[in-house]
Short mmCIF file of C-alpha atoms (C1' of nucleotides) in Angstrom, two decimals:
data_model
loop_
_atom_site.label_atom_id
_atom_site.label_comp_id
_atom_site.label_asym_id
_atom_site.label_seq_id
_atom_site.Cartn_x
_atom_site.Cartn_y
_atom_site.Cartn_z
CA UNK A 42 -2.49 20.21 -25.23
CA UNK A 43 -5.85 18.66 -26.02
CA UNK A 44 -6.62 15.12 -24.97
CA UNK A 45 -5.83 12.33 -27.40
CA UNK A 46 -8.96 11.48 -29.36
CA UNK A 47 -10.74 8.51 -27.85
CA UNK A 48 -10.69 6.83 -31.22
CA UNK A 49 -6.91 6.77 -31.29
CA UNK A 50 -6.78 5.47 -27.74
CA UNK A 51 -9.08 2.66 -28.77
CA UNK A 52 -6.72 1.81 -31.61
CA UNK A 53 -3.74 1.83 -29.29
CA UNK A 54 -5.55 -0.39 -26.88
CA UNK A 55 -6.89 -2.82 -29.47
CA UNK A 56 -3.63 -3.32 -31.28
CA UNK A 57 -0.73 -3.00 -28.89
CA UNK A 58 -1.83 -2.81 -25.28
CA UNK A 59 -4.08 -5.80 -25.63
CA UNK A 60 -1.33 -7.67 -27.46
CA UNK A 61 1.14 -7.32 -24.63
CA UNK A 62 -1.43 -8.07 -21.97
CA UNK A 63 -0.36 -11.67 -21.58
CA UNK A 64 2.93 -12.88 -20.15
CA UNK A 65 3.23 -15.63 -22.73
CA UNK A 66 2.81 -13.18 -25.56
CA UNK A 67 5.52 -10.97 -24.09
CA UNK A 68 7.79 -14.00 -23.96
CA UNK A 69 7.00 -14.76 -27.57
CA UNK A 70 7.79 -11.21 -28.65
CA UNK A 71 11.15 -11.25 -26.90
CA UNK A 72 11.97 -14.64 -28.37
CA UNK A 73 11.16 -13.45 -31.88
CA UNK A 74 13.35 -10.44 -31.22
CA UNK A 75 16.30 -12.77 -30.89
CA UNK A 76 15.55 -14.34 -34.23
CA UNK A 77 12.58 -15.25 -36.40
CA UNK A 78 11.29 -18.70 -35.57
CA UNK A 79 8.69 -21.21 -36.55
CA UNK A 80 5.88 -22.30 -34.32
CA UNK A 81 7.32 -25.56 -33.08
CA UNK A 82 10.69 -24.01 -32.27
CA UNK A 83 8.93 -21.34 -30.22
CA UNK A 84 6.87 -23.95 -28.43
CA UNK A 85 10.02 -25.90 -27.56
CA UNK A 86 12.02 -22.86 -26.53
CA UNK A 87 9.33 -21.42 -24.29
CA UNK A 88 8.01 -24.76 -23.11
CA UNK A 89 4.45 -24.10 -24.20
CA UNK A 90 2.04 -26.44 -25.97
CA UNK A 91 2.04 -25.86 -29.71
CA UNK A 92 -1.66 -24.91 -29.90
CA UNK A 93 -1.09 -22.28 -27.27
CA UNK A 94 1.76 -20.74 -29.21
CA UNK A 95 -0.25 -20.91 -32.39
CA UNK A 96 -3.20 -19.14 -30.82
CA UNK A 97 -1.04 -16.37 -29.41
CA UNK A 98 0.74 -15.94 -32.72
CA UNK A 99 -2.58 -15.67 -34.52
CA UNK A 100 -3.59 -12.89 -32.19
CA UNK A 101 -0.26 -11.10 -32.53
CA UNK A 102 -0.46 -11.35 -36.30
CA UNK A 103 -4.00 -10.03 -36.35
CA UNK A 104 -2.80 -7.09 -34.23
CA UNK A 105 0.04 -6.57 -36.70
CA UNK A 106 2.80 -7.12 -34.14
CA UNK A 107 4.22 -10.11 -35.99
CA UNK A 108 4.25 -11.28 -39.57
CA UNK A 109 4.43 -14.82 -40.88
CA UNK A 110 6.01 -16.32 -43.95
CA UNK A 111 6.20 -19.87 -45.11
CA UNK A 112 9.71 -21.18 -45.55
CA UNK A 113 9.88 -24.72 -46.78
CA UNK A 114 7.77 -26.86 -44.52
CA UNK A 115 7.52 -24.42 -41.64
CA UNK A 116 5.92 -21.03 -41.04
CA UNK A 117 8.42 -18.52 -39.76
CA UNK A 118 7.20 -15.68 -37.58
CA UNK A 119 9.06 -12.43 -37.07
CA UNK A 120 8.48 -9.07 -35.45
CA UNK A 121 6.76 -6.52 -37.65
CA UNK A 122 8.63 -3.75 -35.88
CA UNK A 123 11.40 -4.67 -33.43
CA UNK A 124 10.99 -1.34 -31.68
CA UNK A 125 8.17 -2.93 -29.75
CA UNK A 126 10.89 -4.52 -27.64
CA UNK A 127 12.39 -1.12 -26.90
CA UNK A 128 8.99 -0.10 -25.61
CA UNK A 129 8.81 -3.15 -23.38
CA UNK A 130 12.35 -2.47 -22.17
CA UNK A 131 11.36 1.11 -21.33
CA UNK A 132 8.45 -0.24 -19.33
CA UNK A 133 10.72 -2.58 -17.44
CA UNK A 134 13.13 0.22 -16.69
CA UNK A 135 10.37 2.49 -15.41
CA UNK A 136 8.93 -0.30 -13.29
CA UNK A 137 12.30 -1.14 -11.80
CA UNK A 138 12.95 2.47 -10.86
CA UNK A 139 9.51 2.95 -9.39
CA UNK A 140 9.87 -0.19 -7.33
CA UNK A 141 13.28 0.88 -6.09
CA UNK A 142 12.02 4.33 -5.19
CA UNK A 143 9.13 2.73 -3.35
CA UNK A 144 11.42 0.33 -1.53
CA UNK A 145 13.59 3.27 -0.48
CA UNK A 146 10.61 5.01 1.02
CA UNK A 147 9.60 1.92 2.91
CA UNK A 148 13.12 1.25 4.14
CA UNK A 149 13.62 4.62 5.80
CA UNK A 150 11.09 5.03 8.60
CA UNK A 151 9.53 8.46 8.63
CA UNK A 152 11.63 10.61 10.91
CA UNK A 153 8.94 11.93 13.23
CA UNK B 658 21.21 -12.83 -25.22
CA UNK B 659 19.30 -15.07 -22.84
CA UNK B 660 15.56 -14.78 -22.50
CA UNK B 661 14.18 -12.42 -19.90
CA UNK B 662 13.39 -14.38 -16.73
CA UNK B 663 9.73 -15.32 -16.64
CA UNK B 664 9.50 -13.76 -13.20
CA UNK B 665 10.42 -10.35 -14.54
CA UNK B 666 7.96 -10.70 -17.38
CA UNK B 667 5.26 -11.49 -14.85
CA UNK B 668 6.15 -8.30 -12.97
CA UNK B 669 6.04 -6.26 -16.15
CA UNK B 670 2.68 -7.73 -17.03
CA UNK B 671 1.17 -7.37 -13.58
CA UNK B 672 2.18 -3.79 -13.06
CA UNK B 673 2.29 -1.96 -16.35
CA UNK B 674 0.84 -3.98 -19.19
CA UNK B 675 -2.25 -4.83 -17.23
CA UNK B 676 -2.58 -1.23 -16.15
CA UNK B 677 -2.71 0.11 -19.67
CA UNK B 678 -5.01 -2.63 -20.86
CA UNK B 679 -8.11 -0.49 -20.65
CA UNK B 680 -8.93 2.50 -22.83
CA UNK B 681 -10.35 4.43 -19.93
CA UNK B 682 -7.21 3.96 -17.91
CA UNK B 683 -5.12 5.20 -20.81
CA UNK B 684 -7.32 8.27 -20.97
CA UNK B 685 -6.85 8.81 -17.26
CA UNK B 686 -3.08 8.54 -17.55
CA UNK B 687 -2.93 11.08 -20.35
CA UNK B 688 -5.21 13.42 -18.44
CA UNK B 689 -3.05 13.22 -15.33
CA UNK B 690 -0.06 13.92 -17.54
CA UNK B 691 -1.54 17.32 -18.30
CA UNK B 692 -1.88 18.10 -14.65
CA UNK B 693 -2.62 16.36 -11.36
CA UNK B 694 -6.34 16.21 -10.70
CA UNK B 695 -8.86 15.04 -8.18
CA UNK B 696 -11.36 12.31 -8.87
CA UNK B 697 -14.39 14.42 -9.63
CA UNK B 698 -12.46 16.67 -11.99
CA UNK B 699 -11.28 13.60 -13.87
CA UNK B 700 -14.78 12.21 -14.02
CA UNK B 701 -16.08 15.47 -15.43
CA UNK B 702 -13.24 15.93 -17.89
CA UNK B 703 -13.45 12.41 -19.27
CA UNK B 704 -17.20 12.09 -18.95
CA UNK B 705 -17.08 8.97 -16.84
CA UNK B 706 -19.10 8.10 -13.74
CA UNK B 707 -17.22 8.90 -10.57
CA UNK B 708 -17.19 5.30 -9.28
CA UNK B 709 -15.66 4.15 -12.54
CA UNK B 710 -12.87 6.69 -12.28
CA UNK B 711 -12.35 5.80 -8.66
CA UNK B 712 -12.06 2.12 -9.42
CA UNK B 713 -9.57 2.68 -12.21
CA UNK B 714 -7.52 5.00 -10.05
CA UNK B 715 -7.43 2.42 -7.28
CA UNK B 716 -6.05 -0.11 -9.72
CA UNK B 717 -3.50 2.32 -11.13
CA UNK B 718 -2.38 3.24 -7.64
CA UNK B 719 -2.05 -0.38 -6.63
CA UNK B 720 0.09 -0.91 -9.73
CA UNK B 721 2.18 2.11 -8.72
CA UNK B 722 1.42 4.09 -11.89
CA UNK B 723 -0.23 6.91 -9.97
CA UNK B 724 0.05 8.32 -6.50
CA UNK B 725 -2.59 10.11 -4.46
CA UNK B 726 -2.40 12.87 -1.92
CA UNK B 727 -5.11 14.63 -0.02
CA UNK B 728 -5.23 18.35 -0.58
CA UNK B 729 -7.91 20.09 1.40
CA UNK B 730 -11.19 18.38 0.74
CA UNK B 731 -10.13 16.49 -2.36
CA UNK B 732 -7.71 13.70 -3.21
CA UNK B 733 -5.33 14.69 -5.96
CA UNK B 734 -3.90 12.00 -8.20
CA UNK B 735 -0.73 12.38 -10.21
CA UNK B 736 1.54 10.21 -12.32
CA UNK B 737 4.21 8.35 -10.42
CA UNK B 738 6.51 8.56 -13.42
CA UNK B 739 5.46 10.71 -16.39
CA UNK B 740 7.69 8.69 -18.69
CA UNK B 741 4.85 6.21 -18.92
CA UNK B 742 3.31 8.65 -21.38
CA UNK B 743 6.44 8.57 -23.51
CA UNK B 744 6.04 4.84 -23.66
CA UNK B 745 2.43 5.16 -24.75
CA UNK B 746 3.46 7.74 -27.34
CA UNK B 747 6.09 5.37 -28.66
CA UNK B 748 3.44 2.71 -28.99
CA UNK B 749 1.19 5.08 -30.89
CA UNK B 750 4.02 6.03 -33.21
CA UNK B 751 4.87 2.41 -33.93
CA UNK B 752 1.26 1.55 -34.52
CA UNK B 753 0.78 4.46 -36.87
CA UNK B 754 3.81 3.51 -38.91
CA UNK B 755 2.86 -0.14 -39.08
CA UNK B 756 -0.65 0.75 -40.19
CA UNK B 757 0.71 3.10 -42.87
CA UNK B 758 3.16 0.50 -44.12
CA UNK B 759 0.35 -2.00 -44.25
CA UNK B 760 -1.91 0.40 -46.11
CA UNK B 761 0.87 1.03 -48.61
CA UNK B 762 1.19 -2.66 -49.29
CA UNK B 763 -2.52 -2.98 -49.82
CA UNK B 764 -2.66 0.06 -52.08
CA UNK B 765 -0.07 -1.15 -54.55
CA UNK B 766 -1.24 -4.36 -56.22
CA UNK B 767 1.48 -6.97 -56.44
CA UNK B 768 3.22 -6.51 -59.76
CA UNK B 769 3.04 -10.04 -61.12
"C1'" DT C 932 -1.79 -38.86 -55.01
"C1'" DT C 933 -0.60 -40.23 -50.49
"C1'" DC C 934 1.87 -39.91 -46.25
"C1'" DG C 935 3.69 -37.41 -42.59
"C1'" DT C 936 4.88 -33.25 -40.48
"C1'" DT C 937 3.60 -28.67 -39.30
"C1'" DT C 938 0.23 -25.44 -38.09
"C1'" DA C 939 -4.49 -23.86 -37.11
"C1'" DT C 940 -9.01 -24.36 -35.12
"C1'" DT C 941 -12.85 -25.98 -32.25
"C1'" DC C 942 -15.08 -26.98 -27.89
"C1'" DG C 943 -16.10 -26.60 -23.11
"C1'" DC C 944 -14.88 -24.72 -19.01
"C1'" DA C 945 -12.63 -21.76 -15.63
"C1'" DC C 946 -11.37 -17.37 -14.46
"C1'" DA C 947 -10.74 -12.43 -14.69
"C1'" DT C 948 -12.56 -7.93 -15.52
"C1'" DC C 949 -15.70 -4.35 -16.44
"C1'" DC C 950 -19.83 -1.71 -15.54
"C1'" DG C 951 -24.03 0.60 -13.38
"C1'" DA C 952 -26.44 1.39 -9.41
"C1'" DA C 953 -26.59 1.82 -4.87
"C1'" DT C 954 -24.39 2.57 -0.80
"C1'" DA C 955 -20.77 3.02 2.52
"C1'" DT C 956 -16.83 5.46 4.19
"C1'" DG C 957 -13.95 9.38 5.11
"C1'" DC C 958 -12.71 13.91 5.63
"C1'" DT C 959 -13.36 18.87 5.97
"C1'" DT C 960 -15.51 22.60 7.63
"C1'" DA C 961 -18.74 25.20 10.03
"C1'" DT D 1195 -20.04 17.27 16.97
"C1'" DA D 1196 -22.83 17.31 12.83
"C1'" DA D 1197 -23.65 18.21 8.11
"C1'" DG D 1198 -22.26 17.75 3.60
"C1'" DC D 1199 -19.35 16.85 -0.06
"C1'" DA D 1200 -15.73 13.82 -1.98
"C1'" DT D 1201 -14.23 9.31 -2.53
"C1'" DA D 1202 -14.29 4.30 -2.12
"C1'" DT D 1203 -16.55 -0.12 -2.11
"C1'" DT D 1204 -19.96 -3.74 -2.87
"C1'" DC D 1205 -23.07 -6.46 -5.65
"C1'" DG D 1206 -24.83 -8.89 -9.64
"C1'" DG D 1207 -24.59 -9.71 -14.21
"C1'" DA D 1208 -22.52 -9.48 -18.72
"C1'" DT D 1209 -18.56 -9.99 -21.39
"C1'" DG D 1210 -14.01 -11.32 -22.66
"C1'" DT D 1211 -10.07 -14.25 -22.54
"C1'" DG D 1212 -7.06 -18.16 -21.61
"C1'" DC D 1213 -6.27 -23.12 -21.46
"C1'" DG D 1214 -6.17 -28.28 -22.44
"C1'" DA D 1215 -7.47 -31.79 -25.29
"C1'" DA D 1216 -8.76 -33.28 -29.43
"C1'" DT D 1217 -9.03 -32.63 -34.05
"C1'" DA D 1218 -8.90 -30.40 -38.43
"C1'" DA D 1219 -6.49 -28.30 -42.09
"C1'" DA D 1220 -2.48 -27.17 -44.91
"C1'" DC D 1221 1.54 -28.13 -47.05
"C1'" DG D 1222 5.86 -30.46 -48.68
"C1'" DA D 1223 8.13 -34.60 -50.03
"C1'" DA D 1224 8.26 -38.95 -52.03
#
DNA sequence: TTCGTTTATTCGCACATCCGAATATGCTTA
DNA sequence: TAAGCATATTCGGATGTGCGAATAAACGAA
């Protein structure tokens, strides 16, 4: 199998990897997975300043991970594709297993 | 469903998200998915300077995404858990679909 | 139109990360 | 042990990114 073209890797990096490269943005994605929300509600729920949330949402929207829609007096954000959370869950699962495996190795002293 | 604990999100970010937040590291992961390789082979294959590859590998190892083992005169790196590539593939698939959906919306002018 | 709420942006600064070049370290093998 | 190749690290500088505070802009409601 040939290597993935560098161009596609750049796309992947620019859009998704970079998007999830901030703990607060990951929190925002999970929160929006529960239900679409407007900026202030997100800021309250996650205990972040509103400008911070707004900046992260702008980035996530630019990267196409979330979409926004005005509803009355507020702007409601939602996930463009909820499967992004499945991907994050897969990552968590892999990490957990790797950490456990590693812990197991450390626990049992090498039988020399 | 309650929010993921911030502590676990920090872990996820520190280990995996941060690891894949560089196009060159993504290339390295895919290359190691084809077959375990030593540093110089990777540098040649991906056309990167050896110190660059070495630095990225050190980071990936610290984050537990790759493991290293000396074999004769070279150090062979391999993926700790190949499923990380499935995750990256899922990301690529999602991105491709989102981009196509978006293109479709742009193509068809709103029928007013 | 005007007020008030909601959201977005700007600015300056701090911090992290990446790279190239050079060099140091480590290990194998003769 | 010594030579030589493979790998790791250091350094400086450039770049990118996040934040807080303040403010601007946008929009709905009266």
